[in-house]
Amino acid sequence: MLDSKIPAGTLEDKWTDYKGHCKLVNPANKRKLEIIIVGTGLAGASAAAALGELGYKVKAFCFQDSPRRAHSIAAQGGINAAKNYQNDGDSVFRLFYDTVKGGDYRAREGNVHRLAEVSVNIIDQCVAQGVPFAREYGGLLNNRSFGGTQVKRTFYAAGQTGQQLLIGAYQALERQVALGNVQMYNRHEMLDIVMVDDKARGIICRNLVNGELERHFGHAVLLCTGGYGNVFYLSTNAMGSNVTAAWKAHKKGAFFGNPCFTQIHPTCIPVSGDHQSKLTLMSESLRNDGRIWVPKKQGDTRKPNDIPEEERDYYLERRYPAFGNLVPRDVASRAAKERCDAGYGVGTTKQAVYLDFKYNLINKYGKTEAGKLGIENPDLETLVRLGKEVVKEEYGNLFDMYEKITGENPYEVPMRIYPAVHYTMGGLWVDYELMTNVKGLYCLGEANFSDHGANRLGASALMQGLADGYFVIPYTIGNYLADEIATKPIPTSHEAFEQTEKAVRDRINTLMNIKGKQTVESFHKRLGKIMWEKCGMARHAAGLQEAISEIQALKKEFWSDLRIPGSINEMNPELDKAGRVADFIELGELMCKDALARNESCGGHFREESQTEEGEAKRNDEQYAYVAAWEFKGESNWELHKEVLNFEIAKPTQRSYK
């Protein structure tokens, strides 16, 4: 049932051989084929642009006012590529190995190696589009360091890399819209997949402005709808980010892969109270130039600048000398939690650690700039001033954002940070061609489970989204559509469209007719609390079993006491949100079941029962070296299928960053 379709041959030749032997669709036939793309972030916009350029008839759907509002815009720190511009030992193999190891050996070698190969093309593509990557004095593109690596391979545009990459993809998309190859549907939300003869043949979507349901046919459907981190309520995701499109596909037969693999990001602005609806990320690139520490004394209430150097515990440098502050995200997050749980946390909530830039302001940047300017024996004030000028170039907008949110100047006072839910490695199961187990239904970017295993290396999300859209799907979708040329467009009056639309309409009516007393937001908050406390940074069997029972009870309460104001046939954000939260509740239950079934620790999935004497994640490769692919079998009922992972090159070892 789970054919990954990994090509035969040596690892470095698989993708080249695939491209040389896959089926092709000639240009005249491409004009006859219709493709639906749901989501227009980096994966969706790049796929729509690439497929439109090839000549396919593309319909692209986004629930925002414009593709430029996709959550890809929020990515800050950079995008990885194995260019080796620094001549510091990087290579395609090194990026492949770092990604497999960083994901704690829970990703397919074939997919990851392809990602590393394609990474070098992405940078060239984006530069050609005019993406303003940072450059060195000589004009070459600059790089910086990210967690989980010992080389500089991350290309960046200050602290707004995602925004600049999205604008590049958006321009490419809009060019195809202007040429008539892509038809855009803004403010439309996909609410179900239409199946004809066991193939995905279209979607039912809701016009979010007037509330009307619409039917759209496609020879293939691509889901590019991002991750599901908002199941935790408080996360770094945009408020609108949701799992609905992927979840509808799951309930139509698409397997959900590794749902419990959630990434906790170590450098977020800490929670300040119950009033918050989301959390703000500080780019991981800041770990490149900052030092993370807590006071050596428990419960120390002194201001950070009053704590002398010898009374500070640079705990990541102490525990992981080889990588220091640049350990992978899961390792850095757990280490921060451990220090706070042990009573060394800082700030009013004591759920924070310090990220301090003063050392590099003075030593790394200040002294270098002073040397360039020929200033001999500069005083401390001069070093700090010169260092600030360099840091402003690299991170200025991030520092400004932090000051606006907290009222503290990070040039003068260390940032307070704490881990928060960020990226989801789980998603719809896909094969090497990015097709789910449902024929004609593809899934790209963060919405699929592929490439990152149990933990994503920083700066790899943008890389995967653009790799899938620009360089993978244009080849792999042709391999499927070559056999669909004779399939004429199915009229949307077809019985399958009628039945699917009726099911969608009935669900909306059911939601509106509950007429209870509680708001959608209140249910979402309660779900998030259960998920964070019992399926968050640390999990154990008893807590997960409790969470499953609590979520099942919450679901019953939701469907009996929910109140949605307004009506159906109008703009109604509360109704939109209600449908998404209903899906989150069901997903939350599956996430806990997946976490319970995986009785090992790996990457972002930390089972307290499975850890080393030093408190590190302890894998169980004999029993759990597989992708967990869950098949929906009815309410609160799933069947687990396993795709065994084989490692020919990157042999699994106990991860060590010491």
XYZ file of C-alpha atoms in Angstrom, residues 27-618:
592
model
C 3.219 21.214 -25.279
C -0.013 20.828 -27.276
C -1.369 18.292 -24.793
C -0.395 20.401 -21.779
C -2.929 23.007 -22.912
C -5.689 20.395 -22.560
C -4.849 19.510 -18.958
C -6.195 21.391 -15.940
C -4.390 21.514 -12.603
C -5.797 22.819 -9.321
C -3.328 24.294 -6.821
C -4.589 25.008 -3.302
C -2.406 27.450 -1.385
C -0.115 30.096 -2.850
C 2.760 30.373 -0.411
C 6.242 29.497 -1.610
C 5.364 25.917 -2.614
C 2.041 26.817 -4.252
C 3.141 30.039 -5.955
C 6.311 28.453 -7.346
C 4.368 25.398 -8.558
C 1.674 27.560 -10.194
C 4.321 29.710 -11.873
C 6.326 26.716 -13.087
C 3.335 24.720 -14.338
C 1.768 27.791 -15.955
C 5.060 28.479 -17.735
C 5.008 24.900 -19.064
C 1.584 25.523 -20.592
C -0.807 23.692 -18.276
C -4.149 25.337 -17.459
C -3.776 26.183 -13.763
C -6.333 27.318 -11.194
C -4.759 28.634 -7.986
C -6.705 29.155 -4.754
C -5.755 31.110 -1.637
C -7.874 32.100 1.344
C -6.097 35.451 1.778
C -6.686 38.659 -0.167
C -3.471 38.017 -2.092
C -0.761 35.345 -2.378
C 1.570 37.940 -0.863
C -0.132 37.348 2.491
C 0.908 33.689 2.633
C 2.652 32.708 5.874
C 5.872 32.031 3.953
C 6.369 35.775 4.262
C 7.079 35.378 7.990
C 10.265 33.327 7.531
C 13.170 35.455 8.629
C 16.606 33.928 8.778
C 17.411 32.404 5.409
C 17.389 29.542 2.924
C 19.940 26.729 2.742
C 21.885 25.780 -0.369
C 25.025 23.688 -0.843
C 26.910 26.291 -2.897
C 30.056 26.222 -0.732
C 30.765 29.888 -1.466
C 32.637 30.103 1.844
C 34.961 27.235 0.843
C 34.415 25.832 4.325
C 33.819 22.207 3.385
C 30.155 22.253 2.314
C 28.805 19.997 -0.432
C 25.584 18.403 -1.629
C 26.498 15.331 0.403
C 27.168 17.425 3.537
C 23.747 19.117 3.271
C 22.129 15.721 2.692
C 23.894 14.223 5.713
C 23.166 17.198 8.012
C 19.476 17.016 7.054
C 19.146 13.272 7.673
C 21.084 13.485 10.945
C 19.256 16.658 12.023
C 15.953 14.839 11.397
C 17.189 12.056 13.683
C 17.152 9.444 10.899
C 13.430 9.496 10.289
C 13.402 10.746 6.666
C 13.924 8.983 3.327
C 17.445 9.187 1.962
C 16.236 9.505 -1.634
C 14.021 12.520 -1.007
C 16.595 14.294 1.145
C 19.420 13.852 -1.360
C 17.218 15.265 -4.130
C 16.472 18.269 -1.930
C 20.194 18.872 -1.381
C 20.892 18.559 -5.131
C 18.134 20.975 -6.111
C 19.119 23.529 -3.451
C 21.903 24.930 -5.627
C 19.438 25.669 -8.455
C 17.036 27.498 -6.158
C 19.521 30.276 -5.395
C 20.237 30.855 -9.094
C 16.508 30.960 -9.840
C 15.801 33.460 -7.071
C 18.735 35.731 -7.934
C 17.470 35.783 -11.528
C 14.080 36.880 -10.196
C 15.716 39.766 -8.372
C 15.602 38.483 -4.790
C 17.945 40.888 -2.911
C 20.129 38.427 -1.029
C 22.798 39.912 1.219
C 26.188 40.251 -0.470
C 29.768 40.520 0.652
C 31.942 43.519 -0.203
C 33.223 41.794 -3.337
C 29.695 41.228 -4.649
C 29.363 37.512 -3.911
C 26.278 36.308 -2.080
C 26.838 36.168 1.666
C 26.068 33.255 3.993
C 25.490 32.793 7.701
C 25.286 29.874 10.109
C 22.194 28.056 11.315
C 21.563 25.317 13.873
C 22.674 21.748 13.255
C 25.549 22.585 10.895
C 29.203 23.499 11.085
C 29.349 25.362 7.766
C 27.881 28.632 6.504
C 25.286 27.715 3.868
C 22.327 29.950 4.664
C 21.553 32.694 2.131
C 19.552 35.583 3.552
C 18.017 39.010 3.011
C 18.443 40.673 6.430
C 15.637 39.311 8.654
C 13.019 39.146 5.908
C 14.183 36.325 3.647
C 10.747 34.696 3.403
C 9.171 37.971 2.313
C 11.709 38.542 -0.448
C 11.481 34.953 -1.724
C 7.690 35.103 -1.704
C 7.701 38.337 -3.685
C 9.946 36.615 -6.241
C 7.571 33.649 -6.540
C 4.553 35.998 -6.519
C 5.983 37.979 -9.457
C 6.520 34.747 -11.395
C 2.948 33.696 -10.554
C 1.433 37.046 -11.545
C 3.266 36.902 -14.858
C 1.434 33.661 -15.616
C -1.859 35.192 -14.467
C -1.317 38.083 -16.885
C -0.552 35.637 -19.703
C -3.785 33.751 -18.983
C -2.069 30.507 -17.998
C -3.073 30.755 -14.327
C -6.484 31.749 -13.017
C -6.336 33.128 -9.445
C -9.112 32.644 -6.896
C -8.414 34.857 -3.887
C -10.548 34.630 -0.702
C -11.534 31.024 -1.503
C -11.135 28.138 0.945
C -11.053 24.509 -0.143
C -13.491 22.459 1.926
C -13.335 19.038 0.238
C -11.753 16.899 -2.470
C -13.945 15.486 -5.247
C -13.169 11.874 -6.115
C -14.159 10.224 -9.418
C -13.183 6.588 -10.017
C -10.746 6.701 -7.078
C -8.882 9.691 -8.501
C -8.813 13.288 -7.272
C -10.745 15.232 -9.902
C -11.602 18.535 -8.280
C -12.470 20.501 -5.179
C -15.397 22.147 -3.448
C -14.488 25.555 -2.096
C -16.267 28.392 -0.309
C -16.121 31.966 -1.482
C -15.220 33.676 1.788
C -16.691 37.007 0.681
C -20.252 35.928 -0.138
C -20.379 32.448 1.421
C -21.245 30.620 -1.804
C -19.956 27.113 -2.489
C -18.184 26.512 -5.799
C -17.150 23.424 -7.771
C -13.888 23.212 -9.725
C -12.563 20.382 -11.897
C -8.907 19.431 -12.307
C -7.055 16.512 -13.847
C -4.864 16.709 -10.742
C -5.034 18.537 -7.413
C -1.986 19.953 -5.608
C -2.232 20.833 -1.911
C 0.330 23.454 -0.863
C -1.366 24.648 2.295
C 1.395 24.751 4.908
C 1.655 23.237 8.366
C -0.719 22.618 11.261
C 1.164 24.184 14.188
C -1.930 26.179 15.170
C -3.382 23.001 16.657
C -1.475 24.224 19.747
C -3.317 27.606 19.595
C -0.213 29.561 20.634
C 2.426 29.180 17.922
C 4.575 31.241 15.610
C 2.120 30.578 12.769
C -0.208 33.183 11.309
C -3.672 33.122 12.880
C -5.241 31.829 9.665
C -2.841 28.903 9.196
C -4.807 25.663 9.433
C -4.963 21.978 8.549
C -8.356 21.931 6.816
C -7.284 21.182 3.219
C -4.919 18.374 4.252
C -7.450 17.017 6.742
C -10.232 16.861 4.126
C -7.861 14.944 1.862
C -7.019 12.641 4.778
C -10.696 11.868 5.341
C -11.013 11.080 1.625
C -8.325 8.402 1.898
C -4.954 10.194 1.900
C -2.687 8.808 4.617
C -1.365 11.237 7.240
C 2.354 10.765 7.859
C 4.063 11.226 11.237
C 1.454 13.635 12.673
C 3.190 13.829 16.082
C 6.433 15.245 14.624
C 6.181 18.891 15.646
C 9.055 21.341 15.724
C 9.571 23.555 18.726
C 11.567 26.684 17.828
C 14.069 27.709 20.521
C 14.164 31.481 19.920
C 10.682 32.930 20.377
C 9.542 35.851 22.476
C 8.113 34.224 25.652
C 4.407 34.043 26.500
C 3.414 37.083 28.550
C -0.198 36.272 29.491
C -3.572 34.788 28.565
C -4.364 37.726 26.282
C -2.077 36.461 23.507
C -3.391 34.812 20.371
C -0.017 34.041 18.782
C 3.707 34.097 19.478
C 6.462 35.991 17.704
C 9.553 34.329 16.333
C 13.040 35.744 16.581
C 15.090 34.279 13.729
C 17.301 31.319 14.526
C 20.069 33.161 12.689
C 20.417 35.241 15.863
C 21.972 32.179 17.511
C 24.828 32.664 15.040
C 25.795 35.944 16.713
C 24.309 35.649 20.191
C 25.207 33.587 23.245
C 22.468 31.838 25.216
C 22.747 31.755 29.005
C 20.981 31.681 32.373
C 22.263 32.708 35.805
C 24.252 30.032 37.645
C 22.225 30.816 40.761
C 18.632 29.525 40.976
C 15.949 32.201 41.204
C 18.421 35.033 40.513
C 16.331 38.223 40.216
C 19.143 40.616 39.244
C 18.987 42.430 35.920
C 21.036 40.597 33.275
C 23.615 43.352 32.911
C 24.225 43.218 36.661
C 25.191 39.551 36.550
C 28.978 39.228 36.087
C 30.447 36.918 33.450
C 31.626 34.296 35.946
C 28.059 33.906 37.300
C 26.527 33.124 33.891
C 25.913 29.597 32.622
C 26.348 29.407 28.841
C 24.710 26.021 29.024
C 24.686 25.126 25.296
C 28.397 25.879 25.006
C 28.968 23.872 28.171
C 26.944 20.818 27.099
C 27.703 20.807 23.362
C 31.173 22.297 22.832
C 31.472 21.265 19.149
C 28.256 23.041 18.066
C 27.667 25.368 21.023
C 24.755 27.733 20.419
C 24.229 26.194 16.962
C 22.862 22.806 18.002
C 19.650 21.751 16.168
C 16.354 23.250 17.238
C 15.039 20.255 19.144
C 18.232 20.013 21.216
C 18.324 23.759 21.960
C 14.624 23.804 22.892
C 14.835 20.894 25.326
C 17.958 22.366 26.914
C 16.124 25.672 27.559
C 13.149 23.817 29.038
C 15.447 21.786 31.280
C 17.131 24.921 32.679
C 13.787 26.640 33.308
C 12.252 23.536 34.890
C 15.307 23.331 37.169
C 14.651 26.851 38.467
C 17.154 28.887 36.436
C 14.596 30.624 34.190
C 14.531 34.423 33.910
C 11.952 37.183 33.461
C 8.674 37.622 35.320
C 7.341 34.175 34.353
C 10.712 32.407 34.848
C 9.980 30.686 31.540
C 12.749 32.320 29.522
C 16.508 32.338 28.942
C 18.801 35.105 27.720
C 20.096 35.564 24.166
C 22.957 38.033 24.534
C 24.669 39.935 21.701
C 27.079 42.069 23.689
C 29.993 39.648 23.286
C 29.822 39.753 19.480
C 28.988 43.449 19.344
C 32.354 44.035 20.953
C 34.597 41.156 19.946
C 33.420 39.836 16.610
C 32.056 42.911 14.867
C 33.422 45.852 16.832
C 37.059 44.777 16.658
C 36.777 43.791 12.980
C 35.271 47.156 12.038
C 37.836 49.023 14.138
C 40.580 47.168 12.288
C 39.088 48.056 8.907
C 38.961 51.726 9.919
C 42.482 51.662 11.326
C 41.368 52.553 14.865
C 44.028 51.376 17.311
C 43.110 50.413 20.889
C 39.419 51.409 20.603
C 37.538 51.942 23.846
C 34.500 49.856 24.853
C 31.988 52.483 23.718
C 33.550 52.634 20.253
C 33.544 48.838 19.913
C 29.864 48.630 20.818
C 28.969 51.458 18.414
C 30.867 49.881 15.511
C 29.422 46.459 16.300
C 25.883 47.848 16.308
C 26.307 49.212 12.789
C 27.204 45.765 11.438
C 24.441 43.974 13.332
C 21.887 46.519 12.091
C 22.746 45.550 8.524
C 22.184 41.849 9.213
C 19.357 41.856 11.762
C 18.099 45.419 12.152
C 14.396 44.732 11.556
C 14.462 41.810 14.017
C 15.910 43.984 16.757
C 13.328 46.678 16.018
C 10.515 44.104 16.177
C 11.738 42.815 19.528
C 11.915 46.322 20.969
C 8.385 47.163 19.772
C 6.947 44.031 21.389
C 8.870 44.029 24.673
C 9.897 47.665 25.163
C 13.509 46.581 25.678
C 16.490 47.492 23.496
C 18.323 44.241 22.577
C 21.488 46.163 21.743
C 21.707 47.106 25.405
C 19.785 44.346 27.253
C 19.878 40.619 26.328
C 16.788 39.268 24.587
C 14.525 36.953 26.579
C 13.566 33.882 24.561
C 11.755 30.577 25.107
C 10.776 27.670 22.827
C 7.420 27.720 21.028
C 5.568 25.607 18.460
C 6.772 26.474 14.978
C 6.974 23.995 12.089
C 5.316 20.616 11.587
C 7.368 17.837 10.032
C 4.301 15.610 9.782
C 1.769 15.987 6.971
C 0.150 14.017 4.180
C 2.156 10.963 3.175
C 3.639 11.333 -0.310
C 5.865 9.205 -2.499
C 9.012 10.296 -4.366
C 6.797 12.013 -6.950
C 5.022 14.036 -4.198
C 1.772 12.163 -4.871
C -0.280 10.959 -1.919
C -1.643 7.416 -1.941
C -4.730 8.933 -3.633
C -4.137 9.043 -7.387
C -3.948 12.535 -8.813
C -3.650 14.167 -5.392
C -0.271 15.766 -4.709
C 1.062 17.544 -1.651
C 3.976 20.003 -1.600
C 5.964 21.957 0.980
C 5.196 21.881 4.696
C 1.813 20.224 4.081
C 3.545 16.911 3.314
C 5.583 14.762 5.697
C 8.625 14.507 3.452
C 12.295 15.470 3.771
C 12.719 16.612 7.402
C 12.195 13.481 9.489
C 11.650 14.163 13.188
C 13.261 17.621 13.243
C 13.800 20.268 10.574
C 17.118 22.048 10.267
C 16.718 25.819 10.315
C 16.448 27.541 6.892
C 15.247 24.334 5.204
C 11.512 25.153 5.028
C 11.961 27.763 2.297
C 14.322 25.372 0.539
C 11.801 22.518 0.460
C 8.866 24.705 -0.616
C 10.735 26.142 -3.596
C 12.390 22.827 -4.484
C 9.004 21.089 -4.655
C 7.360 23.864 -6.678
C 10.069 24.949 -9.110
C 12.124 21.811 -9.657
C 10.322 18.618 -8.595
C 6.618 18.785 -9.442
C 7.129 19.959 -13.070
C 8.783 16.576 -13.747
C 6.786 14.259 -11.514
C 3.296 15.493 -12.403
C 4.011 14.894 -16.082
C 4.696 11.246 -15.292
C 1.063 10.979 -14.125
C -0.652 13.353 -16.543
C 0.874 11.623 -19.571
C -1.717 8.889 -18.971
C -4.561 11.385 -18.459
C -4.411 13.118 -21.847
C -7.493 11.234 -23.086
C -9.522 12.233 -20.006
C -11.850 15.020 -21.019
C -12.788 17.633 -18.399
C -15.513 16.230 -16.157
C -18.516 18.576 -15.904
C -19.114 19.903 -12.405
C -22.709 18.671 -12.687
C -21.286 15.147 -12.279
C -22.788 13.143 -9.420
C -19.479 13.161 -7.475
C -19.467 16.975 -7.420
C -23.152 17.034 -6.391
C -22.631 14.624 -3.495
C -19.441 16.251 -2.241
C -20.968 19.727 -2.283
C -24.025 18.421 -0.406
C -21.783 16.916 2.299
C -19.950 20.244 2.663
C -23.211 22.184 2.841
C -24.673 19.801 5.420
C -21.616 20.207 7.647
C -21.813 23.994 7.469
C -25.522 23.893 8.337
C -24.820 21.564 11.256
C -22.189 23.963 12.619
C -24.502 26.957 12.332
C -27.434 25.135 13.923
C -25.659 24.073 17.122
C -26.572 27.457 18.647
C -24.745 26.832 21.902
C -23.067 29.318 24.226
C -19.302 28.951 23.741
C -17.116 30.716 21.188
C -14.855 29.030 18.656
C -11.852 30.756 20.251
C -12.578 29.281 23.681
C -12.541 25.738 22.269
C -9.344 26.421 20.336
C -7.607 27.725 23.477
C -8.634 24.674 25.480
C -7.420 22.320 22.748
C -4.112 24.182 22.591
C -3.619 23.887 26.342
C -4.159 20.109 26.238
C -1.796 19.715 23.292
C 0.999 21.884 24.700
C 0.928 20.334 28.169
C 0.591 16.689 27.092
C 1.858 16.488 23.504
C 4.336 19.389 23.485
C 8.064 19.500 24.196
C 7.912 16.364 26.336
C 5.413 13.498 26.224
C 4.736 10.382 28.280
C 2.242 7.539 27.938
C -0.089 8.495 30.791
C -0.282 12.121 29.679
C -1.003 11.163 26.074
C -3.786 8.799 27.129
C -5.290 11.566 29.254
C -5.020 13.969 26.307
C -6.882 11.585 23.989
C -9.764 11.281 26.463
C -9.851 15.046 27.054
C -9.868 15.813 23.326
C -12.684 13.331 22.710
C -14.720 15.024 25.454
C -13.871 18.460 24.025
C -15.083 17.325 20.611
C -18.485 16.293 22.017
C -18.779 19.615 23.799
C -17.794 21.496 20.633
C -20.543 19.876 18.558
C -23.169 20.480 21.267
C -22.371 23.929 22.681
C -20.697 25.986 19.946
C -22.074 29.396 19.074
C -21.415 30.989 15.674
C -22.875 34.483 15.083
C -23.962 35.718 11.647
C -25.235 33.620 8.768
C -23.902 31.308 6.073
C -24.334 33.346 2.907
C -22.113 36.257 3.850
C -18.592 36.988 4.950
C -18.396 35.141 8.267
C -14.889 34.683 9.719
C -16.286 32.913 12.809
C -17.852 30.242 10.603
C -14.577 29.845 8.702
C -12.712 29.503 11.998
C -15.229 27.005 13.371
C -14.622 24.598 10.502
C -10.865 24.866 10.987
C -11.012 24.312 14.747
C -13.288 21.281 14.266
C -10.550 19.804 12.055
C -7.838 20.738 14.572
C -9.696 18.843 17.307
C -9.750 15.663 15.217
C -6.104 16.150 14.228
C -5.114 16.662 17.876
C -6.503 13.254 18.752
C -4.530 11.603 15.942
C -1.338 13.425 16.964
C -1.629 12.058 20.486
C -2.319 8.543 19.199
C 0.717 8.745 16.938
C 2.896 10.026 19.802
C 1.611 7.216 22.029
C 2.338 4.554 19.392
C 5.911 5.806 18.883
C 7.486 4.685 22.156
C 10.882 6.210 21.414
C 12.408 9.676 21.438
C 13.551 11.148 18.147
C 14.034 14.754 17.092
C 11.112 16.913 18.181
C 9.264 13.878 19.590
C 10.612 13.432 23.118
C 9.114 10.561 25.107
C 10.236 10.899 28.717
C 10.371 7.099 29.005
C 13.057 7.003 26.306
C 16.082 9.161 27.119
C 19.786 8.694 27.776
C 21.385 9.182 31.184
C 22.302 12.699 30.072
C 18.696 13.516 29.168
C 19.121 13.317 25.385
C 16.618 11.733 22.973
C 17.053 7.961 22.707
